[in-house]
C-alpha cells in the first residue's frame, strides 16, 4: 500500500469516527430537547427510520448514560413487541469476496417478494480496515437500501470489539420492534466474528466458492460445524460443473459431522447471487428449518441460550466501559493489576476480583 493511500484510509477512518461522535452528540441533544424515550419508542414502532438509526447508534455507544436511555426505550417498546410477529434472524458468513453482500441483495429481494420486511446489519471487519465498509456494502446492496420495506445498516466497525460490533443484538431487537421480520446479519468468516454472529441468529448460512478444499477457502472446520446451511455461490458461467462437484463433496463431508443440535439436516445448495438463481430454494430451506425448530422446541431454547450469552457479554462490555471511563486513580490501579497478572504475581481471577471490588467501592 502506498503511503498516501495509507494516509487517506487512516483519514477516512478518523472521519467516520468523528461522524459517529457527531451523530451521538446530535442524538443526545435531540433526546434532551425533544424526545422522551416513550416518544422515541413510539417513533421506532411507527417506522421512523431516523429514530431507529439513532437508537442503534445509542446501542453502540460507550457512554453509560446512552445505554441507560436505550434501556428506557426498550422498556417502552416491550408491550408492543411481545405481541409482534415472530422474526427470523439469519447470519450469513463466508470468506471476503465469496459474494455475501450480493447474496444478501438477492436473498433480501426474494424475502420482500414473499411479503416480508427485511433489515440488514452488515458487520465487516475486513473492509473496515480499509475504511471502505460503508461504501462497498452500500453499493452492492443498492437495490435493497432503496426499498421502502428494507433497512440496510452497515456497522461502525471502529467500535468493534473482536470484530463484532457491541450492540448488534440490540440493533436486531430494535429492527424487530420497527416491524422488520427478517433480519440478515453479514459477517466475514475469517475470525471470531462469526462465532459471535452465530450467537445472535437463529439460522446460520455459510457461503463457499466453487472448487478448493475448505483449507483453501480459509474456512475452519469449526465454522462449518456452526453452519445450518451451506451455499456454494457463483454457480454460473464456466463455474457451474465445479460448483455442483463442490456441493457433492461437501454433502459427503457433512455425513461425517455430528448431528445438529436443532435436529435438522445441513443442506448444501448452489446459487448464483449475481444471476439470482437458487436463491428461492435457500429461502425455502431456511423456512423449513425454522418450522422444524419451532415444532421441536430448538427455536425457543436456542434464543434462551443466546439471551443468557448476551447477559454475559454485557457484563464484560460494561466492565470494559467502566475501565474506559475510569478515573485516573482507577486507571492506574487497572494498569497495576494488569502488570501483576503479566508478571504472574497475581492470578487473573484474583486480579478481576480485586478490580470488581474497587468498582463496587466507587459506586455512588
Ligand atoms: N460470477 C459471480 N460473481 C459474484 C457472485 N456473487 C458475487 N459475485 C461477485 O464477487 C465479488 C464480491 O462480491 P461481494 O458480494 O462484495 O462479496 P462479499 O463476500 O460481500 O465480500 P466482502 O464484504 O468484502 O467480504 C463482486 O465482484 C461480485 O459481483 C455470483 O454469484 N457469481
Ligand atoms: Mg460484503
Tab-separated table of C-alpha atoms and ligand atoms in Angstrom, residues 94-103 124 126-127 136-137 140-141 186-188 207 233-237 239 271-276, ligand 1:
chain	number	residue	atom	x	y	z
A	94	UNK	CA	-18.014	-16.631	4.212
A	95	UNK	CA	-14.560	-15.502	3.156
A	96	UNK	CA	-14.134	-11.989	1.702
A	97	UNK	CA	-15.298	-11.863	-1.894
A	98	UNK	CA	-17.446	-15.023	-1.778
A	99	UNK	CA	-20.460	-12.836	-2.544
A	100	UNK	CA	-22.153	-12.254	0.834
A	101	UNK	CA	-23.371	-8.744	0.054
A	102	UNK	CA	-24.522	-9.729	-3.450
A	103	UNK	CA	-26.258	-12.789	-1.980
A	124	UNK	CA	-17.490	-6.224	8.047
A	126	UNK	CA	-12.138	-6.789	6.556
A	127	UNK	CA	-13.439	-3.773	4.701
A	136	UNK	CA	-18.595	-1.069	-0.560
A	137	UNK	CA	-21.600	-2.633	1.107
A	140	UNK	CA	-23.644	-3.824	-3.523
A	141	UNK	CA	-26.916	-3.555	-1.628
A	186	UNK	CA	-23.478	-10.293	7.316
A	187	UNK	CA	-20.097	-11.153	8.770
A	188	UNK	CA	-16.752	-12.127	7.306
A	207	UNK	CA	-21.239	-19.236	1.693
A	233	UNK	CA	-22.157	-19.389	-4.596
A	234	UNK	CA	-21.022	-18.248	-8.055
A	235	UNK	CA	-22.717	-21.236	-9.662
A	236	UNK	CA	-22.735	-19.540	-13.053
A	237	UNK	CA	-20.872	-19.413	-16.377
A	239	UNK	CA	-18.076	-22.420	-12.896
A	271	UNK	CA	-26.626	-20.327	-6.075
A	272	UNK	CA	-25.645	-17.518	-8.332
A	273	UNK	CA	-26.201	-14.371	-6.333
A	274	UNK	CA	-25.310	-12.410	-9.459
A	275	UNK	CA	-27.792	-14.163	-11.768
A	276	UNK	CA	-30.227	-14.677	-8.896
B	1	LIG	N1	-19.896	-14.717	-11.025
B	1	LIG	C1	-20.390	-14.364	-9.859
B	1	LIG	N2	-19.850	-13.323	-9.189
B	1	LIG	C2	-20.391	-12.979	-7.999
B	1	LIG	C3	-21.492	-13.681	-7.436
B	1	LIG	N3	-21.786	-13.128	-6.248
B	1	LIG	C4	-20.904	-12.119	-6.066
B	1	LIG	N4	-20.081	-12.013	-7.109
B	1	LIG	C5	-19.004	-11.026	-7.314
B	1	LIG	O1	-17.981	-11.255	-6.350
B	1	LIG	C6	-17.439	-10.020	-5.893
B	1	LIG	C7	-17.556	-9.931	-4.377
B	1	LIG	O2	-18.925	-9.884	-4.036
B	1	LIG	P1	-19.427	-9.327	-2.635
B	1	LIG	O3	-20.904	-9.532	-2.626
B	1	LIG	O4	-18.918	-7.989	-2.383
B	1	LIG	O5	-18.697	-10.328	-1.658
B	1	LIG	P2	-18.601	-10.249	-0.063
B	1	LIG	O6	-18.486	-11.654	0.384
B	1	LIG	O7	-19.702	-9.427	0.498
B	1	LIG	O8	-17.217	-9.510	0.123
B	1	LIG	P3	-16.678	-8.771	1.470
B	1	LIG	O9	-17.814	-7.925	2.009
B	1	LIG	O10	-15.527	-7.946	1.004
B	1	LIG	O11	-16.265	-9.842	2.419
B	1	LIG	C8	-18.194	-8.932	-6.625
B	1	LIG	O12	-17.444	-8.533	-7.739
B	1	LIG	C9	-19.466	-9.611	-7.061
B	1	LIG	O13	-20.023	-9.047	-8.207
B	1	LIG	C10	-22.045	-14.784	-8.194
B	1	LIG	O14	-22.997	-15.456	-7.791
B	1	LIG	N5	-21.446	-15.065	-9.386
